[in-house]
């Protein structure tokens, strides 16, 4: 019997088969879950193509987390494929390049607002949108990059991630009485499409494996995906508001 046998997951952020979200969906299916994906706009077609590379082709529903109408009707669209959700995976993040890559002091509010809405506020938006399909024992799991530090080139996306992590704690507080757990996985650098869009990303990844006691492979998203799948399962029934680090141990090391 698989870890997620009989469960249904909604997974956002699947764009390529190199993404953490794709490997989360793949592992979830291998562990017995049914999976529904989300995408929107020009990316929708790409997600549909990648969905066919999963063990079982997953349906793709429209979702732009910054679109109020999309959010208001998300439960209805997901409801065409399932009558409940046992877990939701938030793997969404975006910031204009103008506010990354060493441009912190030059960042302007309209660009920063986009980063915060898309990368942080969207966690609350997504959780509220799917709440009608979730019940006691369900889980919301998001992906972050340790926001305790000021990383090279990450700039305002780092600020957005700090807001994201705080949002998860408040969601854990407000959804906990309904039996919904909210946790995050803080991953080390992985060469995803999102990471490649960060100017100077190689500065963050270059020394990571040297600092990690367990070592670190920037081309392998599976360790992170495994942690996400585990948090979606029933094996963490009393854990919420937590950040699980999957980074080879770098978070625990001194400089």
PDB file of C-alpha atoms in Angstrom:
ATOM      1  CA  UNK A   1       0.000   0.000   0.000  1.00  0.00           C
ATOM      2  CA  UNK A   2       1.419   3.383  -1.023  1.00  0.00           C
ATOM      3  CA  UNK A   3       1.966   6.328   1.269  1.00  0.00           C
ATOM      4  CA  UNK A   4      -0.812   8.287  -0.474  1.00  0.00           C
ATOM      5  CA  UNK A   5      -3.109   5.408  -1.403  1.00  0.00           C
ATOM      6  CA  UNK A   6      -6.601   6.654  -2.186  1.00  0.00           C
ATOM      7  CA  UNK A   7      -5.714  10.337  -1.796  1.00  0.00           C
ATOM      8  CA  UNK A   8      -6.130  13.153  -4.310  1.00  0.00           C
ATOM      9  CA  UNK A   9      -3.581  15.950  -4.678  1.00  0.00           C
ATOM     10  CA  UNK A  10      -3.683  19.279  -6.463  1.00  0.00           C
ATOM     11  CA  UNK A  11      -0.184  20.192  -7.647  1.00  0.00           C
ATOM     12  CA  UNK A  12       0.646  23.639  -8.972  1.00  0.00           C
ATOM     13  CA  UNK A  13       3.733  24.774 -10.834  1.00  0.00           C
ATOM     14  CA  UNK A  14       4.381  21.847 -13.184  1.00  0.00           C
ATOM     15  CA  UNK A  15       6.001  23.345 -16.268  1.00  0.00           C
ATOM     16  CA  UNK A  16       8.843  20.959 -17.139  1.00  0.00           C
ATOM     17  CA  UNK A  17       9.775  17.438 -16.081  1.00  0.00           C
ATOM     18  CA  UNK A  18      12.812  18.881 -14.296  1.00  0.00           C
ATOM     19  CA  UNK A  19      10.697  20.757 -11.758  1.00  0.00           C
ATOM     20  CA  UNK A  20      10.209  19.822  -8.125  1.00  0.00           C
ATOM     21  CA  UNK A  21       6.462  19.985  -8.751  1.00  0.00           C
ATOM     22  CA  UNK A  22       6.658  17.405 -11.554  1.00  0.00           C
ATOM     23  CA  UNK A  23       8.618  14.974  -9.408  1.00  0.00           C
ATOM     24  CA  UNK A  24       6.191  15.545  -6.554  1.00  0.00           C
ATOM     25  CA  UNK A  25       3.300  14.632  -8.857  1.00  0.00           C
ATOM     26  CA  UNK A  26       5.190  11.593 -10.153  1.00  0.00           C
ATOM     27  CA  UNK A  27       6.051  10.284  -6.696  1.00  0.00           C
ATOM     28  CA  UNK A  28       2.530  10.974  -5.456  1.00  0.00           C
ATOM     29  CA  UNK A  29       1.087   8.826  -8.232  1.00  0.00           C
ATOM     30  CA  UNK A  30       3.612   6.095  -7.524  1.00  0.00           C
ATOM     31  CA  UNK A  31       2.496   6.196  -3.891  1.00  0.00           C
ATOM     32  CA  UNK A  32      -1.132   5.664  -4.895  1.00  0.00           C
ATOM     33  CA  UNK A  33      -2.518   9.185  -5.261  1.00  0.00           C
ATOM     34  CA  UNK A  34      -4.651  10.715  -7.977  1.00  0.00           C
ATOM     35  CA  UNK A  35      -3.214  14.021  -9.157  1.00  0.00           C
ATOM     36  CA  UNK A  36      -4.719  17.150 -10.696  1.00  0.00           C
ATOM     37  CA  UNK A  37      -2.403  19.844 -12.048  1.00  0.00           C
ATOM     38  CA  UNK A  38      -2.892  23.576 -12.590  1.00  0.00           C
ATOM     39  CA  UNK A  39      -1.573  25.954 -15.217  1.00  0.00           C
ATOM     40  CA  UNK A  40      -2.665  29.021 -17.181  1.00  0.00           C
ATOM     41  CA  UNK A  41      -2.066  31.126 -20.249  1.00  0.00           C
ATOM     42  CA  UNK A  42       0.684  30.141 -22.646  1.00  0.00           C
ATOM     43  CA  UNK A  43       2.070  27.703 -20.078  1.00  0.00           C
ATOM     44  CA  UNK A  44      -1.109  25.630 -20.074  1.00  0.00           C
ATOM     45  CA  UNK A  45      -0.227  23.743 -23.224  1.00  0.00           C
ATOM     46  CA  UNK A  46       3.265  22.993 -21.901  1.00  0.00           C
ATOM     47  CA  UNK A  47       1.817  21.604 -18.689  1.00  0.00           C
ATOM     48  CA  UNK A  48      -0.546  19.370 -20.653  1.00  0.00           C
ATOM     49  CA  UNK A  49       2.408  17.969 -22.605  1.00  0.00           C
ATOM     50  CA  UNK A  50       4.447  17.352 -19.459  1.00  0.00           C
ATOM     51  CA  UNK A  51       1.426  15.785 -17.729  1.00  0.00           C
ATOM     52  CA  UNK A  52       1.610  12.962 -20.250  1.00  0.00           C
ATOM     53  CA  UNK A  53       5.091  12.091 -18.945  1.00  0.00           C
ATOM     54  CA  UNK A  54       3.695  11.168 -15.550  1.00  0.00           C
ATOM     55  CA  UNK A  55       2.979   7.491 -14.783  1.00  0.00           C
ATOM     56  CA  UNK A  56      -0.698   8.365 -15.341  1.00  0.00           C
ATOM     57  CA  UNK A  57      -1.656  11.417 -17.393  1.00  0.00           C
ATOM     58  CA  UNK A  58      -3.060  14.031 -15.022  1.00  0.00           C
ATOM     59  CA  UNK A  59      -5.810  16.513 -15.883  1.00  0.00           C
ATOM     60  CA  UNK A  60      -4.813  20.177 -15.969  1.00  0.00           C
ATOM     61  CA  UNK A  61      -7.161  22.904 -14.714  1.00  0.00           C
ATOM     62  CA  UNK A  62      -6.781  26.626 -15.266  1.00  0.00           C
ATOM     63  CA  UNK A  63      -5.391  28.704 -12.413  1.00  0.00           C
ATOM     64  CA  UNK A  64      -3.734  32.101 -12.360  1.00  0.00           C
ATOM     65  CA  UNK A  65      -3.235  32.793  -8.641  1.00  0.00           C
ATOM     66  CA  UNK A  66      -3.385  36.542  -9.257  1.00  0.00           C
ATOM     67  CA  UNK A  67      -6.779  36.335 -10.995  1.00  0.00           C
ATOM     68  CA  UNK A  68      -9.754  36.691  -8.651  1.00  0.00           C
ATOM     69  CA  UNK A  69     -12.160  34.981 -11.048  1.00  0.00           C
ATOM     70  CA  UNK A  70      -9.830  32.004 -11.474  1.00  0.00           C
ATOM     71  CA  UNK A  71      -9.556  31.666  -7.714  1.00  0.00           C
ATOM     72  CA  UNK A  72     -13.298  32.007  -7.161  1.00  0.00           C
ATOM     73  CA  UNK A  73     -14.070  29.215  -9.611  1.00  0.00           C
ATOM     74  CA  UNK A  74     -11.107  26.917  -8.898  1.00  0.00           C
ATOM     75  CA  UNK A  75     -12.999  24.532  -6.608  1.00  0.00           C
ATOM     76  CA  UNK A  76     -15.656  24.135  -9.302  1.00  0.00           C
ATOM     77  CA  UNK A  77     -13.090  23.276 -11.977  1.00  0.00           C
ATOM     78  CA  UNK A  78     -11.207  20.865  -9.721  1.00  0.00           C
ATOM     79  CA  UNK A  79     -14.585  19.410  -8.750  1.00  0.00           C
ATOM     80  CA  UNK A  80     -15.006  18.181 -12.319  1.00  0.00           C
ATOM     81  CA  UNK A  81     -12.263  15.646 -11.559  1.00  0.00           C
ATOM     82  CA  UNK A  82     -12.684  14.905  -7.846  1.00  0.00           C
ATOM     83  CA  UNK A  83     -15.102  15.578  -5.019  1.00  0.00           C
ATOM     84  CA  UNK A  84     -12.345  16.218  -2.474  1.00  0.00           C
ATOM     85  CA  UNK A  85      -8.701  17.176  -2.071  1.00  0.00           C
ATOM     86  CA  UNK A  86      -6.459  15.558   0.516  1.00  0.00           C
ATOM     87  CA  UNK A  87      -3.489  17.812  -0.181  1.00  0.00           C
ATOM     88  CA  UNK A  88      -2.500  20.887  -2.163  1.00  0.00           C
ATOM     89  CA  UNK A  89       1.063  21.612  -3.247  1.00  0.00           C
ATOM     90  CA  UNK A  90       2.028  25.254  -3.749  1.00  0.00           C
ATOM     91  CA  UNK A  91       4.985  25.495  -6.127  1.00  0.00           C
ATOM     92  CA  UNK A  92       4.463  29.004  -7.478  1.00  0.00           C
ATOM     93  CA  UNK A  93       6.880  31.894  -7.481  1.00  0.00           C
ATOM     94  CA  UNK A  94       7.700  34.845  -9.684  1.00  0.00           C
ATOM     95  CA  UNK A  95       9.485  38.161  -9.439  1.00  0.00           C
ATOM     96  CA  UNK A  96      10.477  40.507 -12.251  1.00  0.00           C
ATOM     97  CA  UNK A  97      14.198  40.302 -12.957  1.00  0.00           C
ATOM     98  CA  UNK A  98      14.388  44.017 -12.194  1.00  0.00           C
ATOM     99  CA  UNK A  99      14.147  43.225  -8.468  1.00  0.00           C
ATOM    100  CA  UNK A 100      16.709  40.390  -8.408  1.00  0.00           C
ATOM    101  CA  UNK A 101      20.312  39.915  -9.432  1.00  0.00           C
ATOM    102  CA  UNK A 102      21.748  42.658  -7.243  1.00  0.00           C
ATOM    103  CA  UNK A 103      18.954  45.175  -7.822  1.00  0.00           C
ATOM    104  CA  UNK A 104      17.618  45.320  -4.263  1.00  0.00           C
ATOM    105  CA  UNK A 105      18.148  49.049  -3.736  1.00  0.00           C
ATOM    106  CA  UNK A 106      16.775  49.823  -7.195  1.00  0.00           C
ATOM    107  CA  UNK A 107      13.610  47.773  -6.667  1.00  0.00           C
ATOM    108  CA  UNK A 108      10.361  49.705  -7.109  1.00  0.00           C
ATOM    109  CA  UNK A 109       7.047  48.910  -5.492  1.00  0.00           C
ATOM    110  CA  UNK A 110       5.071  47.857  -8.599  1.00  0.00           C
ATOM    111  CA  UNK A 111       7.646  45.118  -9.286  1.00  0.00           C
ATOM    112  CA  UNK A 112       7.951  44.169  -5.621  1.00  0.00           C
ATOM    113  CA  UNK A 113       4.161  43.980  -5.364  1.00  0.00           C
ATOM    114  CA  UNK A 114       4.089  41.464  -8.203  1.00  0.00           C
ATOM    115  CA  UNK A 115       6.676  39.325  -6.400  1.00  0.00           C
ATOM    116  CA  UNK A 116       4.802  39.428  -3.091  1.00  0.00           C
ATOM    117  CA  UNK A 117       1.370  38.751  -4.573  1.00  0.00           C
ATOM    118  CA  UNK A 118       2.524  35.905  -6.810  1.00  0.00           C
ATOM    119  CA  UNK A 119       5.019  34.287  -4.458  1.00  0.00           C
ATOM    120  CA  UNK A 120       3.538  34.884  -0.979  1.00  0.00           C
ATOM    121  CA  UNK A 121      -0.065  36.096  -0.915  1.00  0.00           C
ATOM    122  CA  UNK A 122      -0.886  33.337  -3.405  1.00  0.00           C
ATOM    123  CA  UNK A 123      -0.447  30.719  -0.665  1.00  0.00           C
ATOM    124  CA  UNK A 124      -3.404  32.204   1.203  1.00  0.00           C
ATOM    125  CA  UNK A 125      -5.333  32.693  -2.032  1.00  0.00           C
ATOM    126  CA  UNK A 126      -4.841  29.078  -3.074  1.00  0.00           C
ATOM    127  CA  UNK A 127      -5.695  27.664   0.357  1.00  0.00           C
ATOM    128  CA  UNK A 128      -8.929  29.674   0.536  1.00  0.00           C
ATOM    129  CA  UNK A 129      -9.868  28.756  -3.038  1.00  0.00           C
ATOM    130  CA  UNK A 130      -9.636  24.993  -2.432  1.00  0.00           C
ATOM    131  CA  UNK A 131     -10.942  25.054   1.142  1.00  0.00           C
ATOM    132  CA  UNK A 132     -14.429  23.802   0.103  1.00  0.00           C
ATOM    133  CA  UNK A 133     -12.803  20.568  -1.125  1.00  0.00           C
ATOM    134  CA  UNK A 134     -10.607  19.988   1.924  1.00  0.00           C
ATOM    135  CA  UNK A 135     -11.500  18.428   5.239  1.00  0.00           C
ATOM    136  CA  UNK A 136      -9.924  17.243   8.459  1.00  0.00           C
ATOM    137  CA  UNK A 137      -6.646  15.463   7.849  1.00  0.00           C
ATOM    138  CA  UNK A 138      -5.810  17.330   4.647  1.00  0.00           C
ATOM    139  CA  UNK A 139      -2.596  19.237   4.024  1.00  0.00           C
ATOM    140  CA  UNK A 140      -1.228  22.321   2.314  1.00  0.00           C
ATOM    141  CA  UNK A 141       2.479  22.056   1.457  1.00  0.00           C
ATOM    142  CA  UNK A 142       4.574  24.822  -0.088  1.00  0.00           C
ATOM    143  CA  UNK A 143       8.137  25.210  -1.336  1.00  0.00           C
ATOM    144  CA  UNK A 144      10.472  27.882  -0.021  1.00  0.00           C
ATOM    145  CA  UNK A 145      14.129  28.910  -0.038  1.00  0.00           C
ATOM    146  CA  UNK A 146      15.349  29.639   3.490  1.00  0.00           C
ATOM    147  CA  UNK A 147      14.279  33.230   4.119  1.00  0.00           C
ATOM    148  CA  UNK A 148      16.271  33.725   7.315  1.00  0.00           C
ATOM    149  CA  UNK A 149      19.213  35.015   5.322  1.00  0.00           C
ATOM    150  CA  UNK A 150      20.020  37.663   2.736  1.00  0.00           C
ATOM    151  CA  UNK A 151      21.197  35.505  -0.171  1.00  0.00           C
ATOM    152  CA  UNK A 152      23.310  36.773  -3.080  1.00  0.00           C
ATOM    153  CA  UNK A 153      21.168  37.939  -6.043  1.00  0.00           C
ATOM    154  CA  UNK A 154      17.852  36.762  -4.490  1.00  0.00           C
ATOM    155  CA  UNK A 155      16.942  40.274  -3.321  1.00  0.00           C
ATOM    156  CA  UNK A 156      13.198  41.016  -3.305  1.00  0.00           C
ATOM    157  CA  UNK A 157      12.317  37.401  -4.015  1.00  0.00           C
ATOM    158  CA  UNK A 158      13.969  36.661  -0.674  1.00  0.00           C
ATOM    159  CA  UNK A 159      11.682  39.220   0.950  1.00  0.00           C
ATOM    160  CA  UNK A 160       8.705  37.578  -0.771  1.00  0.00           C
ATOM    161  CA  UNK A 161       9.806  34.185   0.571  1.00  0.00           C
ATOM    162  CA  UNK A 162       9.970  35.620   4.085  1.00  0.00           C
ATOM    163  CA  UNK A 163       6.373  36.782   3.644  1.00  0.00           C
ATOM    164  CA  UNK A 164       5.524  33.339   2.235  1.00  0.00           C
ATOM    165  CA  UNK A 165       6.906  31.592   5.317  1.00  0.00           C
ATOM    166  CA  UNK A 166       5.009  33.924   7.636  1.00  0.00           C
ATOM    167  CA  UNK A 167       1.840  33.385   5.624  1.00  0.00           C
ATOM    168  CA  UNK A 168       2.189  29.630   6.140  1.00  0.00           C
ATOM    169  CA  UNK A 169       2.331  30.085   9.916  1.00  0.00           C
ATOM    170  CA  UNK A 170      -0.810  32.207   9.973  1.00  0.00           C
ATOM    171  CA  UNK A 171      -2.591  29.712   7.722  1.00  0.00           C
ATOM    172  CA  UNK A 172      -1.541  26.933  10.091  1.00  0.00           C
ATOM    173  CA  UNK A 173      -3.137  28.927  12.911  1.00  0.00           C
ATOM    174  CA  UNK A 174      -6.407  29.600  11.113  1.00  0.00           C
ATOM    175  CA  UNK A 175      -6.851  26.263   9.308  1.00  0.00           C
ATOM    176  CA  UNK A 176      -5.680  24.066  12.161  1.00  0.00           C
ATOM    177  CA  UNK A 177      -9.051  24.047  13.968  1.00  0.00           C
ATOM    178  CA  UNK A 178     -10.521  22.500  10.807  1.00  0.00           C
ATOM    179  CA  UNK A 179      -7.883  19.776  10.797  1.00  0.00           C
ATOM    180  CA  UNK A 180      -5.879  21.191   7.885  1.00  0.00           C
ATOM    181  CA  UNK A 181      -2.093  21.124   8.235  1.00  0.00           C
ATOM    182  CA  UNK A 182       0.133  23.757   6.582  1.00  0.00           C
ATOM    183  CA  UNK A 183       3.847  23.074   6.200  1.00  0.00           C
ATOM    184  CA  UNK A 184       6.734  24.128   3.972  1.00  0.00           C
ATOM    185  CA  UNK A 185       9.779  22.428   2.518  1.00  0.00           C
ATOM    186  CA  UNK A 186      12.882  24.604   2.300  1.00  0.00           C
ATOM    187  CA  UNK A 187      14.942  23.212  -0.553  1.00  0.00           C
ATOM    188  CA  UNK A 188      18.530  23.778  -1.473  1.00  0.00           C
ATOM    189  CA  UNK A 189      19.180  25.228  -4.944  1.00  0.00           C
ATOM    190  CA  UNK A 190      17.806  23.062  -7.752  1.00  0.00           C
ATOM    191  CA  UNK A 191      18.204  23.910 -11.444  1.00  0.00           C
ATOM    192  CA  UNK A 192      14.544  24.426 -12.206  1.00  0.00           C
ATOM    193  CA  UNK A 193      13.081  26.815 -14.765  1.00  0.00           C
ATOM    194  CA  UNK A 194      12.354  29.288 -11.957  1.00  0.00           C
ATOM    195  CA  UNK A 195      15.915  29.113 -10.664  1.00  0.00           C
ATOM    196  CA  UNK A 196      17.385  29.680 -14.116  1.00  0.00           C
ATOM    197  CA  UNK A 197      15.372  32.899 -14.382  1.00  0.00           C
ATOM    198  CA  UNK A 198      17.222  34.396 -11.392  1.00  0.00           C
ATOM    199  CA  UNK A 199      20.137  36.537 -12.632  1.00  0.00           C
ATOM    200  CA  UNK A 200      23.339  35.198 -11.083  1.00  0.00           C
ATOM    201  CA  UNK A 201      21.705  32.054  -9.660  1.00  0.00           C
ATOM    202  CA  UNK A 202      25.002  30.198 -10.092  1.00  0.00           C
ATOM    203  CA  UNK A 203      26.400  32.291  -7.226  1.00  0.00           C
ATOM    204  CA  UNK A 204      24.030  30.543  -4.835  1.00  0.00           C
ATOM    205  CA  UNK A 205      24.470  27.033  -6.173  1.00  0.00           C
ATOM    206  CA  UNK A 206      28.227  27.000  -6.796  1.00  0.00           C
ATOM    207  CA  UNK A 207      29.409  26.365  -3.232  1.00  0.00           C
ATOM    208  CA  UNK A 208      26.340  24.608  -1.862  1.00  0.00           C
ATOM    209  CA  UNK A 209      27.633  21.046  -2.178  1.00  0.00           C
ATOM    210  CA  UNK A 210      30.877  22.029  -0.415  1.00  0.00           C
ATOM    211  CA  UNK A 211      28.976  23.438   2.555  1.00  0.00           C
ATOM    212  CA  UNK A 212      26.418  20.624   2.799  1.00  0.00           C
ATOM    213  CA  UNK A 213      27.448  17.835   5.216  1.00  0.00           C
ATOM    214  CA  UNK A 214      25.464  15.373   3.099  1.00  0.00           C
ATOM    215  CA  UNK A 215      26.513  16.924  -0.178  1.00  0.00           C
ATOM    216  CA  UNK A 216      24.052  18.390  -2.644  1.00  0.00           C
ATOM    217  CA  UNK A 217      23.119  17.709  -6.259  1.00  0.00           C
ATOM    218  CA  UNK A 218      21.618  20.811  -7.878  1.00  0.00           C
ATOM    219  CA  UNK A 219      20.254  18.695 -10.727  1.00  0.00           C
ATOM    220  CA  UNK A 220      18.259  16.297  -8.514  1.00  0.00           C
ATOM    221  CA  UNK A 221      14.807  17.499  -7.370  1.00  0.00           C
ATOM    222  CA  UNK A 222      13.720  14.121  -5.992  1.00  0.00           C
ATOM    223  CA  UNK A 223      14.894  14.525  -2.357  1.00  0.00           C
ATOM    224  CA  UNK A 224      12.782  17.675  -2.084  1.00  0.00           C
ATOM    225  CA  UNK A 225       9.822  16.031  -3.816  1.00  0.00           C
ATOM    226  CA  UNK A 226       9.985  13.111  -1.372  1.00  0.00           C
ATOM    227  CA  UNK A 227       9.691  15.490   1.573  1.00  0.00           C
ATOM    228  CA  UNK A 228       6.680  17.197  -0.014  1.00  0.00           C
ATOM    229  CA  UNK A 229       4.979  13.831  -0.581  1.00  0.00           C
ATOM    230  CA  UNK A 230       5.669  12.779   3.005  1.00  0.00           C
ATOM    231  CA  UNK A 231       4.105  15.986   4.363  1.00  0.00           C
ATOM    232  CA  UNK A 232       1.054  15.374   2.173  1.00  0.00           C
ATOM    233  CA  UNK A 233       0.610  11.953   3.747  1.00  0.00           C
ATOM    234  CA  UNK A 234      -0.881  10.872   7.082  1.00  0.00           C
ATOM    235  CA  UNK A 235       2.575  10.317   8.570  1.00  0.00           C
ATOM    236  CA  UNK A 236       2.711  13.863   9.992  1.00  0.00           C
ATOM    237  CA  UNK A 237      -0.718  14.095  11.635  1.00  0.00           C
ATOM    238  CA  UNK A 238       0.319  16.554  14.366  1.00  0.00           C
ATOM    239  CA  UNK A 239       2.806  18.703  12.445  1.00  0.00           C
ATOM    240  CA  UNK A 240       1.797  22.137  11.198  1.00  0.00           C
ATOM    241  CA  UNK A 241       3.425  25.530  10.797  1.00  0.00           C
ATOM    242  CA  UNK A 242       6.727  23.731  10.216  1.00  0.00           C
ATOM    243  CA  UNK A 243       9.555  24.257   7.714  1.00  0.00           C
ATOM    244  CA  UNK A 244      11.386  21.050   6.800  1.00  0.00           C
ATOM    245  CA  UNK A 245      14.834  21.691   5.356  1.00  0.00           C
ATOM    246  CA  UNK A 246      15.947  19.525   2.462  1.00  0.00           C
ATOM    247  CA  UNK A 247      19.262  21.168   1.648  1.00  0.00           C
ATOM    248  CA  UNK A 248      21.962  18.669   2.538  1.00  0.00           C
ATOM    249  CA  UNK A 249      22.275  20.294   5.965  1.00  0.00           C
ATOM    250  CA  UNK A 250      23.482  23.738   4.897  1.00  0.00           C
ATOM    251  CA  UNK A 251      20.835  25.468   7.053  1.00  0.00           C
ATOM    252  CA  UNK A 252      22.520  24.115  10.212  1.00  0.00           C
ATOM    253  CA  UNK A 253      26.087  25.119   9.332  1.00  0.00           C
ATOM    254  CA  UNK A 254      27.936  28.318  10.239  1.00  0.00           C
ATOM    255  CA  UNK A 255      29.381  30.533   7.545  1.00  0.00           C
TER     256      UNK A 255
END
